[in-house]
Backbone as JSON Lines, residues from 0, in Angstrom:
{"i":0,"aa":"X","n":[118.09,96.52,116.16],"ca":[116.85,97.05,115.65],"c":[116.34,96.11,114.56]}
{"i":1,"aa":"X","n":[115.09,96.32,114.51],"ca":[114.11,95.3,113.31],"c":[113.47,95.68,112.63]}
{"i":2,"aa":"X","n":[113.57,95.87,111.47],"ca":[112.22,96.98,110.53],"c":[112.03,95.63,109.6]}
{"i":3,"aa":"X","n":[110.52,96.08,109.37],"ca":[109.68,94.94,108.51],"c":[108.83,95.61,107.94]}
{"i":4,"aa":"X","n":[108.93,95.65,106.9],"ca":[107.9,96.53,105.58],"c":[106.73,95.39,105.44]}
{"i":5,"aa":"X","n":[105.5,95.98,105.17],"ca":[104.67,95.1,105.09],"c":[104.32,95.5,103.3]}
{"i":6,"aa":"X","n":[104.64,94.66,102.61],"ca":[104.06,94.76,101.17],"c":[102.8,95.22,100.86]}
{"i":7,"aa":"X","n":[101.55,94.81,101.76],"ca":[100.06,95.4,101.06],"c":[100.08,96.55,101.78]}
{"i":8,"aa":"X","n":[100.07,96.81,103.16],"ca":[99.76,98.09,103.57],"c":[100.73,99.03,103.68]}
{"i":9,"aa":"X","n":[102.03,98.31,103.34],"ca":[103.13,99.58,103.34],"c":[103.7,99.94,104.72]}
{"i":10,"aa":"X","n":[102.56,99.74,106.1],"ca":[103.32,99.64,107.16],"c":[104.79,98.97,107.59]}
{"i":11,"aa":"X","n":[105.77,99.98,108.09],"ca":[106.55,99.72,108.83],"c":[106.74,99.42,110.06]}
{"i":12,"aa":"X","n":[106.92,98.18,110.43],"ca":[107.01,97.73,112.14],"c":[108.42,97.98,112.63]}
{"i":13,"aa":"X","n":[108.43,99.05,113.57],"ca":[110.33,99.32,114.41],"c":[110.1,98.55,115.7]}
{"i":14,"aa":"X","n":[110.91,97.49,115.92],"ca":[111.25,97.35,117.01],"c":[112.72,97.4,117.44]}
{"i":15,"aa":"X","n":[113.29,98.01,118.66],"ca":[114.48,98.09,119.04],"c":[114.64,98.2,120.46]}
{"i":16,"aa":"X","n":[116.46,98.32,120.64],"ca":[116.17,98.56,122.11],"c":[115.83,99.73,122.84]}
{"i":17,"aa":"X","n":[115.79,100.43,123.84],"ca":[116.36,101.87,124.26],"c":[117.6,102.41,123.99]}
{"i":18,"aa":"X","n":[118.64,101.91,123.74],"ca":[119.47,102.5,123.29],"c":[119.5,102.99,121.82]}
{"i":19,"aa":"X","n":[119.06,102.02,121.12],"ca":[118.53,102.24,119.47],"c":[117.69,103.31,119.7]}
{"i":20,"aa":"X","n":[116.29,103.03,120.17],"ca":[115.18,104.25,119.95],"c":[115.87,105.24,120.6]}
{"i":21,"aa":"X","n":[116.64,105.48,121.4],"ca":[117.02,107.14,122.06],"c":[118.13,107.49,120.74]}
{"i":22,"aa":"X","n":[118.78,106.6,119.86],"ca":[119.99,106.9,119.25],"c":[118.85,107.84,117.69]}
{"i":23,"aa":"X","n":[117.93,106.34,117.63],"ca":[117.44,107.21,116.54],"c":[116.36,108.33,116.67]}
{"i":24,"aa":"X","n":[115.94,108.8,117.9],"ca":[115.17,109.82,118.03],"c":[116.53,111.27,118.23]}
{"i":25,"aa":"X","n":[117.61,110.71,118.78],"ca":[118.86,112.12,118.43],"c":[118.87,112.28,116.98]}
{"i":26,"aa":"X","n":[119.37,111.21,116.24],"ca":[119.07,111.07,114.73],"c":[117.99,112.02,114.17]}
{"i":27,"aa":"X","n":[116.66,112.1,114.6],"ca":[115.54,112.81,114.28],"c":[115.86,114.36,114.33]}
{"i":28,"aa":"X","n":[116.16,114.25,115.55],"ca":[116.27,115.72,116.21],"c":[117.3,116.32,115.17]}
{"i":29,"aa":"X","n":[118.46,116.13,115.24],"ca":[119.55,116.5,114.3],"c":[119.36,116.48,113.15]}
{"i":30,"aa":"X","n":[118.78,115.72,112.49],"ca":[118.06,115.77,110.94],"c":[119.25,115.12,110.25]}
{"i":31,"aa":"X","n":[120.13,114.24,111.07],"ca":[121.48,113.67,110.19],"c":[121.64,112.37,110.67]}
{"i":32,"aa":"X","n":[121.76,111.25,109.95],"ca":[121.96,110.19,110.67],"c":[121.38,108.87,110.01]}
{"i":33,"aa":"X","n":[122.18,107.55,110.25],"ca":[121.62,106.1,109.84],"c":[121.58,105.38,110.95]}
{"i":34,"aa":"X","n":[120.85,104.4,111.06],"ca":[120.37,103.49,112.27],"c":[120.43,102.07,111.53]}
{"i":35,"aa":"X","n":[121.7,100.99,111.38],"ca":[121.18,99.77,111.02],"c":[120.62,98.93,111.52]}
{"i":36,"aa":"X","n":[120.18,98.01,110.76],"ca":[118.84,97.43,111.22],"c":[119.57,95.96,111.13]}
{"i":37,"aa":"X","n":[120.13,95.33,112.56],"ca":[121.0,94.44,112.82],"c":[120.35,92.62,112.38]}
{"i":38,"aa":"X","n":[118.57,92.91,112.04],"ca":[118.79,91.91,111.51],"c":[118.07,91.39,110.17]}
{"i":39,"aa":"X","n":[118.81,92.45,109.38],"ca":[118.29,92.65,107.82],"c":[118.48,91.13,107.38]}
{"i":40,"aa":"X","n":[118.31,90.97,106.46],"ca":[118.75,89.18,105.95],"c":[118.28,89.59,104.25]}
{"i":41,"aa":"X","n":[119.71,89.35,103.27],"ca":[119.11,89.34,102.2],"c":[117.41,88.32,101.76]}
{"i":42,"aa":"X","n":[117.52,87.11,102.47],"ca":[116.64,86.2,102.3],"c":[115.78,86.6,102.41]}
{"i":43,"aa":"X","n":[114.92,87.55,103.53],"ca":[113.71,88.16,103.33],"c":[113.39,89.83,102.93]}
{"i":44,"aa":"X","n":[112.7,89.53,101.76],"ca":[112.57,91.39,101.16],"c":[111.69,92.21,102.23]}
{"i":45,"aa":"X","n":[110.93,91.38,103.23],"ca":[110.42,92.37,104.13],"c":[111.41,93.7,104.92]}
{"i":46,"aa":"X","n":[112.25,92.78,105.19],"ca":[113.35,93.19,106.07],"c":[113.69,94.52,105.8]}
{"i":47,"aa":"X","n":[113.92,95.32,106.7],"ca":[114.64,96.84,106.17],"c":[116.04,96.62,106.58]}
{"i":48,"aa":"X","n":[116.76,97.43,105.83],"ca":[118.43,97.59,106.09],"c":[119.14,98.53,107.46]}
{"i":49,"aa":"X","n":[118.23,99.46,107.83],"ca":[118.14,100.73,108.35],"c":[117.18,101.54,108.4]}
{"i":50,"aa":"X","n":[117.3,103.03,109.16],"ca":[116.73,103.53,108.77],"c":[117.88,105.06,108.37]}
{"i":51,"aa":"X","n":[117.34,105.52,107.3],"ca":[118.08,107.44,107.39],"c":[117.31,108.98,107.45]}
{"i":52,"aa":"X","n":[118.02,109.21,107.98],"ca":[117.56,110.5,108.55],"c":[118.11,111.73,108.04]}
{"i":53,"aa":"X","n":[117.2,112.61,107.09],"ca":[117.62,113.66,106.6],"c":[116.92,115.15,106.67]}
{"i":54,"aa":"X","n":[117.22,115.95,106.26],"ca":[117.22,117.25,106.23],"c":[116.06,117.82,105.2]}
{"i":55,"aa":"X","n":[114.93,118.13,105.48],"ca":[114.58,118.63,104.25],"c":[113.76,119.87,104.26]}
{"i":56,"aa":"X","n":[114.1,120.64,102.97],"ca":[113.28,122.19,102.76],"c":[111.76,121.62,103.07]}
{"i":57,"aa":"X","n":[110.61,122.56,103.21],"ca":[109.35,122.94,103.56],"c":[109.04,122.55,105.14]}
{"i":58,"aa":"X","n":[107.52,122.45,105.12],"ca":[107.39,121.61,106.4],"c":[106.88,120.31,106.55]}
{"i":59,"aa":"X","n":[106.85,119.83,108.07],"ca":[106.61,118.51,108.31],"c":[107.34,117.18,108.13]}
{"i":60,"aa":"X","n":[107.0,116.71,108.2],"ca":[107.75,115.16,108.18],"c":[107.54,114.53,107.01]}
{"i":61,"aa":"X","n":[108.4,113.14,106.34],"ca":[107.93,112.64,104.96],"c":[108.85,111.05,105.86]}
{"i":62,"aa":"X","n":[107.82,110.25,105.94],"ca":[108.47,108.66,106.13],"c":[108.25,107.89,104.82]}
{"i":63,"aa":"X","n":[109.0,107.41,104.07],"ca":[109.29,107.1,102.88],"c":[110.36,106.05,103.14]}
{"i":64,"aa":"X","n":[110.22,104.96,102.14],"ca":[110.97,103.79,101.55],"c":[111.39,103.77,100.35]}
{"i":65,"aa":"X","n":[113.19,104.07,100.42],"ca":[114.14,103.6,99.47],"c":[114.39,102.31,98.87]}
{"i":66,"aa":"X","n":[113.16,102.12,98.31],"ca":[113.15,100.3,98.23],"c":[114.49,99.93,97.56]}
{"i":67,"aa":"X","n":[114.98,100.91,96.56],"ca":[116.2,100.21,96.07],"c":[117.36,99.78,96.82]}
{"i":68,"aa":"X","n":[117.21,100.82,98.01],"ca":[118.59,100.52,99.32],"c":[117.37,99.66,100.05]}
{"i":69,"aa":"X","n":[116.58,99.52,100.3],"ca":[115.84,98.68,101.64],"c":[116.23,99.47,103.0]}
{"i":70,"aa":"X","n":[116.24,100.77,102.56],"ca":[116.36,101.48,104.32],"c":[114.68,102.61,104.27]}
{"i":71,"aa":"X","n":[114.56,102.46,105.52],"ca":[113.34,103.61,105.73],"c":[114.17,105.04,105.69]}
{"i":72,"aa":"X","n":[113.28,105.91,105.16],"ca":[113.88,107.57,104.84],"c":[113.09,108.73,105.83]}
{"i":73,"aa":"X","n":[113.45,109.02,106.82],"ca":[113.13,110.19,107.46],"c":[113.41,111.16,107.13]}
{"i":74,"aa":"X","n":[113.04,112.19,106.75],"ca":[112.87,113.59,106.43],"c":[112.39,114.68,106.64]}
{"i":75,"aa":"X","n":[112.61,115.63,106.79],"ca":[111.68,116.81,107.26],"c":[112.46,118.29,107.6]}
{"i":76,"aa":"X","n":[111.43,119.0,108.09],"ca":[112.03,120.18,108.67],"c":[112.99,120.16,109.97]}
{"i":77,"aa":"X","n":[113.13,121.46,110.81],"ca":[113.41,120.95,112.2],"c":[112.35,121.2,113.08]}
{"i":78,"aa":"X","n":[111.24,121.85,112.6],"ca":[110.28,121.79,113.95],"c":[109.49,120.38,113.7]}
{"i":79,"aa":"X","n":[109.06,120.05,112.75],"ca":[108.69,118.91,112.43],"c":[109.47,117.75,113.16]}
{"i":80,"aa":"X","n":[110.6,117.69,112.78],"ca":[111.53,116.34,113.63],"c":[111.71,116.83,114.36]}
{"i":81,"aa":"X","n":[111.72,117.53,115.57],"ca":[111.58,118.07,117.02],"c":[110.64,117.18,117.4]}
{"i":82,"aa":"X","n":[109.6,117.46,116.67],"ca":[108.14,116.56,117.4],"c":[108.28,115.37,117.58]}
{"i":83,"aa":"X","n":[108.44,114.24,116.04],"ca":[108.82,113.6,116.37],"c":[109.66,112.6,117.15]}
{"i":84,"aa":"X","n":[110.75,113.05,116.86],"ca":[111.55,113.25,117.91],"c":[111.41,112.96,119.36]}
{"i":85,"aa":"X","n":[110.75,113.58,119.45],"ca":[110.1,113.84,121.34],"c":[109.2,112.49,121.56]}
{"i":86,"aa":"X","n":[108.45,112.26,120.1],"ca":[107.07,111.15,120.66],"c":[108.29,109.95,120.89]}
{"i":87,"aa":"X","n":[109.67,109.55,119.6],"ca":[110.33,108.51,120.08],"c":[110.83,109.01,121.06]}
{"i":88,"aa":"X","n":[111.62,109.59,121.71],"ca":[112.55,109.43,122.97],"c":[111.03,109.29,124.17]}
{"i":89,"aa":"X","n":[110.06,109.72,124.03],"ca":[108.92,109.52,125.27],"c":[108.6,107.91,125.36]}
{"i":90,"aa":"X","n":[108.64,107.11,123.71],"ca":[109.43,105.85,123.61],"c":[109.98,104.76,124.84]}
{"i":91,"aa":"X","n":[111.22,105.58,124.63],"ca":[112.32,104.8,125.05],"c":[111.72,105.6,126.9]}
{"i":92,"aa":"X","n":[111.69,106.24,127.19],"ca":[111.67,106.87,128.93],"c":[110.14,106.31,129.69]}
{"i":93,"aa":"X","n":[109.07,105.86,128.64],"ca":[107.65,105.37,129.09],"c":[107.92,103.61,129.53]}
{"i":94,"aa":"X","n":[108.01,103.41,130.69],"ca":[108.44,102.34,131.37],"c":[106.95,100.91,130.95]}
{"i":95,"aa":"X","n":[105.73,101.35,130.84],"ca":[105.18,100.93,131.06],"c":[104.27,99.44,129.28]}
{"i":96,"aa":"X","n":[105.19,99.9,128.27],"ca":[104.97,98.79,127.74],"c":[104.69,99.79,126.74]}
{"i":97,"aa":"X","n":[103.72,99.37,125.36],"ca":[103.13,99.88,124.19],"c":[103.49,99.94,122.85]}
{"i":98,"aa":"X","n":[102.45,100.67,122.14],"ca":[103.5,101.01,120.75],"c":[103.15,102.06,120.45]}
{"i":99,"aa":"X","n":[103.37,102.64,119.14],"ca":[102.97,104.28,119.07],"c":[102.77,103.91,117.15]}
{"i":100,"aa":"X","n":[101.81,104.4,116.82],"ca":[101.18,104.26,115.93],"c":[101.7,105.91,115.55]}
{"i":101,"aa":"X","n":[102.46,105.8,114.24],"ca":[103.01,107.11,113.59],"c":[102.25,107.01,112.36]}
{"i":102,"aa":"X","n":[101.13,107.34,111.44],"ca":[100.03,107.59,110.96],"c":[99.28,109.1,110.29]}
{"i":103,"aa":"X","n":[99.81,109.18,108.83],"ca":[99.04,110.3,108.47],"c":[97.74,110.49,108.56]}
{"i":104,"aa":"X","n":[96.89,111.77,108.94],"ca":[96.05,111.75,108.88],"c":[95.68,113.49,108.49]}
{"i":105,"aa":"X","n":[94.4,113.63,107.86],"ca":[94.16,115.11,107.34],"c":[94.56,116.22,108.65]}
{"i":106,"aa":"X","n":[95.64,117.37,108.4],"ca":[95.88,118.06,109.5],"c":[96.47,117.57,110.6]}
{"i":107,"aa":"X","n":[97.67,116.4,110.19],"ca":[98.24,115.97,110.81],"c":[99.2,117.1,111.77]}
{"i":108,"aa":"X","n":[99.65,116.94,112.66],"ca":[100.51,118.19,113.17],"c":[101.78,118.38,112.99]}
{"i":109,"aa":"X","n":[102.43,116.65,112.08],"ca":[103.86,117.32,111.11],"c":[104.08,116.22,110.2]}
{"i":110,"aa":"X","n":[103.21,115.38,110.21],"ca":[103.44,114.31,108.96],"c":[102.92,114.95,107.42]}
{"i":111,"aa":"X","n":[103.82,114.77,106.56],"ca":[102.79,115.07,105.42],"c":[102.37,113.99,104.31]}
{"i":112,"aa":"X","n":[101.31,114.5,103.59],"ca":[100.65,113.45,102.79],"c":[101.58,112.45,102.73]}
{"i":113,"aa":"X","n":[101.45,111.35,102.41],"ca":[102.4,110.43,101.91],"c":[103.23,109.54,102.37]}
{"i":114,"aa":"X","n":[103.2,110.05,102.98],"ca":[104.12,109.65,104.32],"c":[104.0,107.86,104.55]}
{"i":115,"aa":"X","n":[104.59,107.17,104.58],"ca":[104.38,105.74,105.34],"c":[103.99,105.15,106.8]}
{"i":116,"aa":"X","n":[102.9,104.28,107.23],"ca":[102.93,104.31,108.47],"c":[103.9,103.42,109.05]}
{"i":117,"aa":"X","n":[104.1,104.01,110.24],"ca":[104.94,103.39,111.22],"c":[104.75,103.01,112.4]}
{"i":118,"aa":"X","n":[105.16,101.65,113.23],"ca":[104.6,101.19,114.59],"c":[105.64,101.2,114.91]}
{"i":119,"aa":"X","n":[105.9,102.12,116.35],"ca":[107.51,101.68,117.14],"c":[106.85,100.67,118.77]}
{"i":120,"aa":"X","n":[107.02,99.83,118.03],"ca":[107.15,99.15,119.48],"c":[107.74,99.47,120.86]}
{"i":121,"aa":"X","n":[107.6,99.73,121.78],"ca":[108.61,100.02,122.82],"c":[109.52,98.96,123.61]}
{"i":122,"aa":"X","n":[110.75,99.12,123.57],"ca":[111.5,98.3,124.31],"c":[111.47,98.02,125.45]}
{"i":123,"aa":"X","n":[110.66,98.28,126.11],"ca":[109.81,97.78,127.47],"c":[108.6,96.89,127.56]}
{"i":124,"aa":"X","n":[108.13,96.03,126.17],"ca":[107.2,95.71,125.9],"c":[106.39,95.79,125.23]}
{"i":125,"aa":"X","n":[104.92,94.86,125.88],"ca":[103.73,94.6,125.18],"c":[102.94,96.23,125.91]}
{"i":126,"aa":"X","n":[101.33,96.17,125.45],"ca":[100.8,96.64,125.9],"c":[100.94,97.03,127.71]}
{"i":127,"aa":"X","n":[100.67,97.93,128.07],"ca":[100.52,98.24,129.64],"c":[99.11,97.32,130.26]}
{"i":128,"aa":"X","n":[99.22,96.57,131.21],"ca":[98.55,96.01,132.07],"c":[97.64,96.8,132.93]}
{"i":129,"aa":"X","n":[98.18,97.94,133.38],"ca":[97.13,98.94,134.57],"c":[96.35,99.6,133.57]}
């Protein structure tokens, strides 16, 4: 797996394989769990370490950066990471290429304010051709 923090916009870029994205969308689901990020390199601060996955009171989702560890922080309820959840593992099972733009927005349906954006690339590729 590859996480790359972008300093001005704060976006996070995931790329991994299917086995990674199905490992860390169980991760989601379960609300317990770390995913390292195999090619962290002290040399560049973009780099993320991981990502972790936790448990948290209210609702919705919270994607957040532990800059002091350099890992991305997943958090949330469980209906909230259900959802999510589902959009990565649809991820890893959508044969046909893409990325998925994870993005707060007003009345989001489980992200909340604050949240960091995230691009998961799919391990099947670029964009879809058809």
């Amino acid at each position: 797996m590859r996480l790359v923090s972008d300093p001005v916009s704060g976006e996070v870029d995931l790329t991994a394989t299917a086995t990674e994205l199905a490992c860390l969308a169980r991760a989601v689901a379960e609300g317990v769990g770390f995913i390292s990020s195999v090619s962290a390199s002290p040399l560049d601060g973009n780099t993320l370490a991981g990502i972790e996955v936790r448990k948290a009171p209210g609702s919705g989702v919270r994607i957040g950066l532990d800059a002091r560890r350099q890992i991305l922080v997943i958090s949330g309820d469980p209906d909230a990471r259900a959802v999510l959840a589902e959009n990565l593992h649809a991820m890893v099972t959508a044969e046909d290429g893409g990325h998925l733009h994870i993005d707060h927005f007003p009345e989001h349906p489980y992200l909340v304010a604050g949240s960091l954006p995230l691009v998961v690339n799919s391990p099947h590729g670029g964009m879809p051709t058809r």
